mmCIF file of C-alpha atoms in Angstrom:
data_model
loop_
_atom_site.group_PDB
_atom_site.id
_atom_site.type_symbol
_atom_site.label_atom_id
_atom_site.label_comp_id
_atom_site.label_asym_id
_atom_site.label_seq_id
_atom_site.Cartn_x
_atom_site.Cartn_y
_atom_site.Cartn_z
ATOM 1 C CA ILE A 52 0.000 0.000 0.000
ATOM 2 C CA ARG A 53 1.508 3.306 -1.109
ATOM 3 C CA ASN A 54 -1.385 5.744 -0.673
ATOM 4 C CA ILE A 55 -1.520 7.425 2.732
ATOM 5 C CA PHE A 56 -4.100 9.923 3.950
ATOM 6 C CA MET A 57 -3.240 11.899 7.077
ATOM 7 C CA GLU A 58 -4.296 15.066 8.852
ATOM 8 C CA ASN A 59 -2.552 18.396 8.386
ATOM 9 C CA PRO A 60 -1.192 19.386 10.910
ATOM 10 C CA ASN A 61 0.047 16.037 12.182
ATOM 11 C CA TYR A 62 2.646 14.234 14.273
ATOM 12 C CA TYR A 63 5.858 14.525 12.268
ATOM 13 C CA GLY A 64 7.235 11.246 13.668
ATOM 14 C CA VAL A 65 4.544 9.275 11.842
ATOM 15 C CA LYS A 66 4.891 11.407 8.721
ATOM 16 C CA ASP A 67 8.649 10.742 8.688
ATOM 17 C CA ILE A 68 8.009 6.971 8.723
ATOM 18 C CA PHE A 69 5.633 7.178 5.767
ATOM 19 C CA GLN A 70 8.093 9.373 3.881
ATOM 20 C CA TYR A 71 10.933 6.957 4.601
ATOM 21 C CA PHE A 72 8.983 4.217 2.861
ATOM 22 C CA LYS A 73 8.316 6.601 -0.053
ATOM 23 C CA ALA A 74 4.561 6.588 0.424
ATOM 24 C CA ASN A 75 2.287 8.857 -1.571
ATOM 25 C CA ILE A 76 1.006 11.065 1.249
ATOM 26 C CA ASN A 77 -2.239 13.012 0.836
ATOM 27 C CA PHE A 78 -2.531 15.708 3.509
ATOM 28 C CA ILE A 79 -6.119 16.382 4.614
ATOM 29 C CA PRO A 80 -7.078 19.713 6.259
ATOM 30 C CA VAL A 81 -8.446 19.867 9.806
ATOM 31 C CA ASP A 82 -11.031 22.141 11.391
ATOM 32 C CA GLU A 83 -12.928 22.209 14.696
ATOM 33 C CA LYS A 84 -14.760 18.980 13.738
ATOM 34 C CA GLY A 85 -11.542 17.096 13.030
ATOM 35 C CA MET A 86 -10.289 15.730 9.716
ATOM 36 C CA ARG A 87 -12.108 17.150 6.677
ATOM 37 C CA THR A 88 -13.268 13.749 5.435
ATOM 38 C CA ASP A 89 -15.052 15.427 2.503
ATOM 39 C CA MET A 90 -11.607 16.324 1.137
ATOM 40 C CA ILE A 91 -10.236 12.773 1.060
ATOM 41 C CA PRO A 92 -9.447 12.030 -2.617
ATOM 42 C CA ALA A 93 -11.366 9.228 -4.323
ATOM 43 C CA ILE A 94 -8.280 6.996 -4.428
ATOM 44 C CA LYS A 95 -8.669 3.276 -3.783
ATOM 45 C CA ASN A 96 -6.426 1.085 -1.626
ATOM 46 C CA GLY A 97 -4.648 3.014 1.084
ATOM 47 C CA ILE A 98 -4.206 3.796 4.767
ATOM 48 C CA VAL A 99 -5.844 6.643 6.662
ATOM 49 C CA TYR A 100 -3.821 7.742 9.699
ATOM 50 C CA ALA A 101 -6.084 9.730 12.023
ATOM 51 C CA THR A 102 -6.402 10.967 15.600
ATOM 52 C CA PRO A 103 -10.213 11.230 15.928
ATOM 53 C CA SER A 104 -10.491 11.232 19.731
ATOM 54 C CA ARG A 105 -8.078 14.143 20.070
ATOM 55 C CA GLN A 106 -6.514 15.545 16.929
ATOM 56 C CA PHE A 107 -2.793 16.086 17.225
ATOM 57 C CA PRO A 108 -1.713 18.775 17.833
ATOM 58 C CA LEU A 109 -4.899 20.923 17.778
ATOM 59 C CA GLY A 110 -6.923 18.776 20.173
ATOM 60 C CA TYR A 111 -10.199 18.755 18.237
ATOM 61 C CA THR A 112 -12.550 15.762 18.484
ATOM 62 C CA MET A 113 -13.839 14.342 15.215
ATOM 63 C CA SER A 114 -17.603 14.737 14.947
ATOM 64 C CA ILE A 115 -19.898 11.721 14.674
ATOM 65 C CA ASP A 116 -20.972 12.550 11.113
ATOM 66 C CA ARG A 117 -17.354 12.704 9.972
ATOM 67 C CA ARG A 118 -16.537 9.442 11.711
ATOM 68 C CA LEU A 119 -19.353 7.743 9.844
ATOM 69 C CA ASP A 120 -18.300 9.423 6.610
ATOM 70 C CA LEU A 121 -14.721 8.213 7.088
ATOM 71 C CA LEU A 122 -15.893 4.643 7.689
ATOM 72 C CA SER A 123 -18.120 4.832 4.618
ATOM 73 C CA LYS A 124 -15.239 6.057 2.453
ATOM 74 C CA ALA A 125 -12.991 3.347 3.868
ATOM 75 C CA LYS A 126 -15.450 0.700 2.715
ATOM 76 C CA LYS A 127 -16.006 2.220 -0.735
ATOM 77 C CA GLN A 128 -12.310 2.901 -1.413
ATOM 78 C CA ASN A 129 -10.870 -0.172 0.332
ATOM 79 C CA LEU A 130 -8.990 1.851 2.961
ATOM 80 C CA ILE A 131 -7.522 0.741 6.289
ATOM 81 C CA ILE A 132 -7.860 3.262 9.119
ATOM 82 C CA LEU A 133 -5.048 3.528 11.645
ATOM 83 C CA GLU A 134 -6.629 5.185 14.688
ATOM 84 C CA ASP A 135 -4.080 6.722 17.056
ATOM 85 C CA ASP A 136 -5.663 7.417 20.452
ATOM 86 C CA PHE A 137 -2.621 8.855 22.185
ATOM 87 C CA ASP A 138 -4.011 10.811 25.167
ATOM 88 C CA SER A 139 -7.804 11.004 25.292
ATOM 89 C CA ASP A 140 -7.928 9.221 28.681
ATOM 90 C CA TYR A 141 -8.065 12.598 30.410
ATOM 91 C CA ARG A 142 -11.279 14.326 29.350
ATOM 92 C CA TYR A 143 -12.280 17.499 31.213
ATOM 93 C CA ASN A 144 -15.537 18.502 29.490
ATOM 94 C CA GLY A 145 -18.500 16.385 28.434
ATOM 95 C CA GLU A 146 -19.001 12.655 28.397
ATOM 96 C CA PRO A 147 -16.382 10.087 27.300
ATOM 97 C CA ILE A 148 -16.350 9.578 23.544
ATOM 98 C CA SER A 149 -16.311 6.194 21.851
ATOM 99 C CA SER A 150 -13.375 5.335 19.646
ATOM 100 C CA LEU A 151 -13.761 5.285 15.873
ATOM 101 C CA GLN A 152 -13.172 1.549 16.094
ATOM 102 C CA GLY A 153 -16.324 1.320 18.190
ATOM 103 C CA TYR A 154 -18.342 2.338 15.110
ATOM 104 C CA ASP A 155 -16.515 -0.007 12.733
ATOM 105 C CA THR A 156 -18.669 -2.866 11.442
ATOM 106 C CA ASP A 157 -16.474 -3.765 8.471
ATOM 107 C CA GLU A 158 -13.163 -4.590 10.242
ATOM 108 C CA ARG A 159 -11.258 -1.672 8.754
ATOM 109 C CA VAL A 160 -9.975 0.102 11.874
ATOM 110 C CA ILE A 161 -6.712 -0.673 13.666
ATOM 111 C CA TYR A 162 -6.832 1.008 17.078
ATOM 112 C CA THR A 163 -3.582 1.987 18.800
ATOM 113 C CA GLY A 164 -2.763 3.615 22.109
ATOM 114 C CA THR A 165 0.031 4.096 24.623
ATOM 115 C CA PHE A 166 0.669 4.004 28.360
ATOM 116 C CA SER A 167 3.324 6.714 28.021
ATOM 117 C CA LYS A 168 0.797 9.483 28.668
ATOM 118 C CA VAL A 169 -1.310 7.934 31.422
ATOM 119 C CA LEU A 170 1.624 6.434 33.369
ATOM 120 C CA TYR A 171 5.024 7.844 32.427
ATOM 121 C CA SER A 172 6.884 8.476 29.185
ATOM 122 C CA GLY A 173 9.813 6.166 29.959
ATOM 123 C CA ILE A 174 7.629 3.067 30.056
ATOM 124 C CA ARG A 175 7.675 2.772 26.241
ATOM 125 C CA LEU A 176 4.668 0.465 26.185
ATOM 126 C CA GLY A 177 1.745 0.692 23.797
ATOM 127 C CA TYR A 178 -1.059 -1.513 22.580
ATOM 128 C CA CYS A 179 -2.890 -2.337 19.370
ATOM 129 C CA ILE A 180 -6.403 -3.691 18.826
ATOM 130 C CA LEU A 181 -6.870 -4.960 15.302
ATOM 131 C CA PRO A 182 -9.242 -7.121 13.272
ATOM 132 C CA GLU A 183 -8.424 -10.820 13.449
ATOM 133 C CA LYS A 184 -7.790 -10.962 9.698
ATOM 134 C CA PHE A 185 -4.699 -8.748 10.210
ATOM 135 C CA LEU A 186 -3.354 -10.566 13.273
ATOM 136 C CA SER A 187 -1.031 -13.112 11.658
ATOM 137 C CA GLU A 188 0.637 -10.587 9.364
ATOM 138 C CA PHE A 189 0.943 -8.085 12.214
ATOM 139 C CA GLN A 190 2.693 -10.623 14.452
ATOM 140 C CA LYS A 191 5.241 -11.353 11.708
ATOM 141 C CA LEU A 192 5.880 -7.659 11.155
ATOM 142 C CA ARG A 193 6.112 -6.945 14.882
ATOM 143 C CA SER A 194 8.847 -9.524 15.391
ATOM 144 C CA THR A 195 10.739 -8.217 12.356
ATOM 145 C CA VAL A 196 10.699 -4.517 13.230
ATOM 146 C CA ASN A 197 12.000 -4.757 16.804
ATOM 147 C CA GLN A 198 11.869 -6.727 20.028
ATOM 148 C CA PRO A 199 8.703 -6.627 22.139
ATOM 149 C CA PRO A 200 8.693 -4.723 25.448
ATOM 150 C CA SER A 201 9.912 -6.457 28.577
ATOM 151 C CA SER A 202 7.604 -9.274 29.682
ATOM 152 C CA LEU A 203 8.155 -8.083 33.260
ATOM 153 C CA THR A 204 6.885 -4.604 32.407
ATOM 154 C CA ARG A 205 3.844 -6.038 30.645
ATOM 155 C CA SER A 206 3.061 -8.336 33.584
ATOM 156 C CA ILE A 207 3.321 -5.487 36.079
ATOM 157 C CA ILE A 208 0.981 -3.274 34.039
ATOM 158 C CA ALA A 209 -1.472 -6.154 33.609
ATOM 159 C CA ASP A 210 -1.541 -6.765 37.383
ATOM 160 C CA PHE A 211 -1.882 -3.018 37.978
ATOM 161 C CA MET A 212 -4.957 -2.935 35.742
ATOM 162 C CA ARG A 213 -6.544 -6.100 37.154
ATOM 163 C CA SER A 214 -6.204 -4.760 40.696
ATOM 164 C CA GLY A 215 -8.284 -1.681 39.872
ATOM 165 C CA LYS A 216 -5.406 0.654 40.763
ATOM 166 C CA PHE A 217 -4.974 1.761 37.160
ATOM 167 C CA HIS A 218 -8.427 3.371 37.075
ATOM 168 C CA LYS A 219 -7.824 4.842 40.536
ATOM 169 C CA HIS A 220 -4.619 6.376 39.169
ATOM 170 C CA ILE A 221 -6.510 7.836 36.185
ATOM 171 C CA ARG A 222 -9.089 9.446 38.472
ATOM 172 C CA LYS A 223 -6.411 10.919 40.716
ATOM 173 C CA MET A 224 -4.348 12.328 37.856
ATOM 174 C CA HIS A 225 -7.461 13.608 36.109
ATOM 175 C CA ARG A 226 -8.151 15.850 39.109
ATOM 176 C CA ILE A 227 -4.532 17.062 39.287
ATOM 177 C CA TYR A 228 -4.231 17.741 35.553
ATOM 178 C CA LYS A 229 -7.551 19.589 35.416
ATOM 179 C CA GLU A 230 -6.419 21.854 38.238
ATOM 180 C CA ARG A 231 -3.133 22.514 36.438
ATOM 181 C CA LYS A 232 -4.904 23.109 33.129
ATOM 182 C CA ASP A 233 -7.368 25.560 34.660
ATOM 183 C CA PHE A 234 -4.605 27.465 36.428
ATOM 184 C CA MET A 235 -2.413 27.760 33.334
ATOM 185 C CA GLU A 236 -5.382 28.912 31.277
ATOM 186 C CA LYS A 237 -5.976 31.713 33.797
ATOM 187 C CA GLU A 238 -2.286 32.686 33.784
ATOM 188 C CA ILE A 239 -2.143 32.741 29.986
ATOM 189 C CA ALA A 240 -5.287 34.859 29.807
ATOM 190 C CA ARG A 241 -4.010 37.273 32.478
ATOM 191 C CA GLU A 242 -0.420 37.659 31.283
ATOM 192 C CA LEU A 243 -0.712 37.035 27.538
ATOM 193 C CA GLY A 244 -4.323 37.814 26.687
ATOM 194 C CA ASP A 245 -3.283 40.683 24.409
ATOM 195 C CA ILE A 246 -0.895 38.414 22.448
ATOM 196 C CA LEU A 247 -2.501 34.966 22.375
ATOM 197 C CA ASP A 248 -5.961 33.645 21.603
ATOM 198 C CA LEU A 249 -6.127 30.580 23.881
ATOM 199 C CA GLN A 250 -8.280 27.710 22.579
ATOM 200 C CA LEU A 251 -10.522 25.479 24.670
ATOM 201 C CA CYS A 252 -8.723 22.381 25.957
ATOM 202 C CA SER A 253 -11.352 19.704 26.593
ATOM 203 C CA SER A 254 -8.980 16.749 27.030
ATOM 204 C CA GLY A 255 -5.365 15.606 26.922
ATOM 205 C CA LEU A 256 -2.175 17.053 28.352
ATOM 206 C CA HIS A 257 -1.412 20.002 26.090
ATOM 207 C CA MET A 258 -3.185 23.043 24.713
ATOM 208 C CA HIS A 259 -2.688 25.566 21.944
ATOM 209 C CA ALA A 260 -3.068 29.297 21.483
ATOM 210 C CA TYR A 261 -3.134 31.264 18.243
ATOM 211 C CA PHE A 262 -1.195 34.494 17.897
ATOM 212 C CA LYS A 263 -3.516 37.455 17.473
ATOM 213 C CA ASN A 264 -1.115 39.176 15.082
ATOM 214 C CA GLU A 265 1.397 38.137 12.428
ATOM 215 C CA VAL A 266 4.637 36.805 13.915
ATOM 216 C CA SER A 267 8.051 35.751 12.667
ATOM 217 C CA ARG A 268 8.792 32.058 13.146
ATOM 218 C CA GLU A 269 12.536 32.757 13.018
ATOM 219 C CA ASN A 270 12.349 35.477 15.677
ATOM 220 C CA LEU A 271 10.224 33.308 17.932
ATOM 221 C CA LYS A 272 12.595 30.354 17.672
ATOM 222 C CA ALA A 273 15.604 32.590 18.390
ATOM 223 C CA SER A 274 13.935 34.107 21.451
ATOM 224 C CA PHE A 275 12.843 30.715 22.786
ATOM 225 C CA LYS A 276 16.407 29.451 22.428
ATOM 226 C CA LYS A 277 17.785 32.510 24.219
ATOM 227 C CA HIS A 278 15.446 32.006 27.165
ATOM 228 C CA LYS A 279 15.864 28.204 27.118
ATOM 229 C CA ILE A 280 12.179 27.581 26.485
ATOM 230 C CA GLU A 281 11.162 24.209 25.072
ATOM 231 C CA ILE A 282 7.945 24.917 23.233
ATOM 232 C CA PHE A 283 6.552 24.082 19.796
ATOM 233 C CA LEU A 284 4.888 26.121 17.099
ATOM 234 C CA LEU A 285 1.973 24.919 14.981
ATOM 235 C CA SER A 286 4.206 25.274 11.923
ATOM 236 C CA ASP A 287 6.480 22.568 13.377
ATOM 237 C CA TYR A 288 3.682 20.070 12.693
ATOM 238 C CA PHE A 289 2.299 21.597 9.517
ATOM 239 C CA THR A 290 3.048 20.612 5.942
ATOM 240 C CA GLY A 291 3.118 23.950 4.193
ATOM 241 C CA ARG A 292 2.288 27.074 6.164
ATOM 242 C CA PRO A 293 -0.638 27.406 8.584
ATOM 243 C CA GLU A 294 -3.052 30.286 8.121
ATOM 244 C CA ARG A 295 -2.332 31.342 11.711
ATOM 245 C CA GLU A 296 0.717 30.541 13.795
ATOM 246 C CA ALA A 297 0.117 29.088 17.234
ATOM 247 C CA LEU A 298 1.952 27.901 20.317
ATOM 248 C CA ILE A 299 1.623 24.243 21.339
ATOM 249 C CA PHE A 300 2.475 23.674 24.994
ATOM 250 C CA GLY A 301 1.954 21.167 27.765
ATOM 251 C CA PHE A 302 0.658 21.859 31.260
ATOM 252 C CA ALA A 303 0.719 18.493 33.043
ATOM 253 C CA ALA A 304 4.180 18.954 34.601
ATOM 254 C CA PHE A 305 3.457 22.452 35.964
ATOM 255 C CA ASP A 306 2.053 23.058 39.432
ATOM 256 C CA GLU A 307 0.889 26.605 40.243
ATOM 257 C CA GLY A 308 4.337 27.913 41.125
ATOM 258 C CA ARG A 309 6.053 26.491 38.063
ATOM 259 C CA SER A 310 3.157 27.526 35.831
ATOM 260 C CA ARG A 311 3.272 31.128 37.031
ATOM 261 C CA HIS A 312 7.054 31.260 36.546
ATOM 262 C CA ALA A 313 6.905 29.633 33.094
ATOM 263 C CA VAL A 314 4.263 32.048 31.803
ATOM 264 C CA LYS A 315 6.332 35.065 32.932
ATOM 265 C CA ILE A 316 9.391 33.756 31.081
ATOM 266 C CA LEU A 317 7.272 33.017 28.016
ATOM 267 C CA LYS A 318 5.844 36.526 28.106
ATOM 268 C CA LYS A 319 9.329 38.037 28.151
ATOM 269 C CA ALA A 320 10.474 35.818 25.285
ATOM 270 C CA LEU A 321 7.439 36.698 23.181
ATOM 271 C CA GLN A 322 7.808 40.432 23.781
ATOM 272 C CA GLU A 323 11.463 40.305 22.719
ATOM 273 C CA SER A 324 10.575 38.422 19.520
ATOM 274 C CA PHE A 325 8.256 41.146 18.150
#
């Protein structure tokens, strides 16, 4: 399969893999309802890489009508959908949303996720739920690409989940992350409200804010480097140039003190970049 359909913006790590294998990548625009499924070309036989639960990096949730449209196109065009659910475990507004795979009745969705967000990044352990018809080929490929994670690590996580402590951990961290999210949103609005247009963060561990005025990517990068700020721009994940530049930044590691300090440094860096 050489035809790939993926969101724009997107996670460059996945894009780099597709480009390495010289795939024909079709970049599909994104709006507040997720991937613009109406703009998927009528090309048969391919893979759709999507983040419907929480679009990366903009955080939008794909609407129900677009999910159904994507599944319909997958059936008509003989497409396989690779659903990457990387950090939707923490949802702060509304009810939990079913995965795209939950709507799949034609065995076309491969659902993937990771424990790196809900536990800790160093665990390097993910999971994949796929139709049985793909299982044998997947197992061959998995053993060819690299070695599986430690059996000890997998056993510990399995016991952790069976004991009920995993869900207790999720509930605890959900409360902590929501408090940190709410506080950073207030700090951004108070300190940078005249510079940034902060967008609603309904789930996950990062948020984004559009610049209200035109900015220089080069000046921003230089100022961030000067002030030793590790932060991403929307253009880092965009193929082409976004209509509006934005900051992409996490909040999970910042308690109130660190959040307040970080926003002040960011404000100084932004002011010096203009």
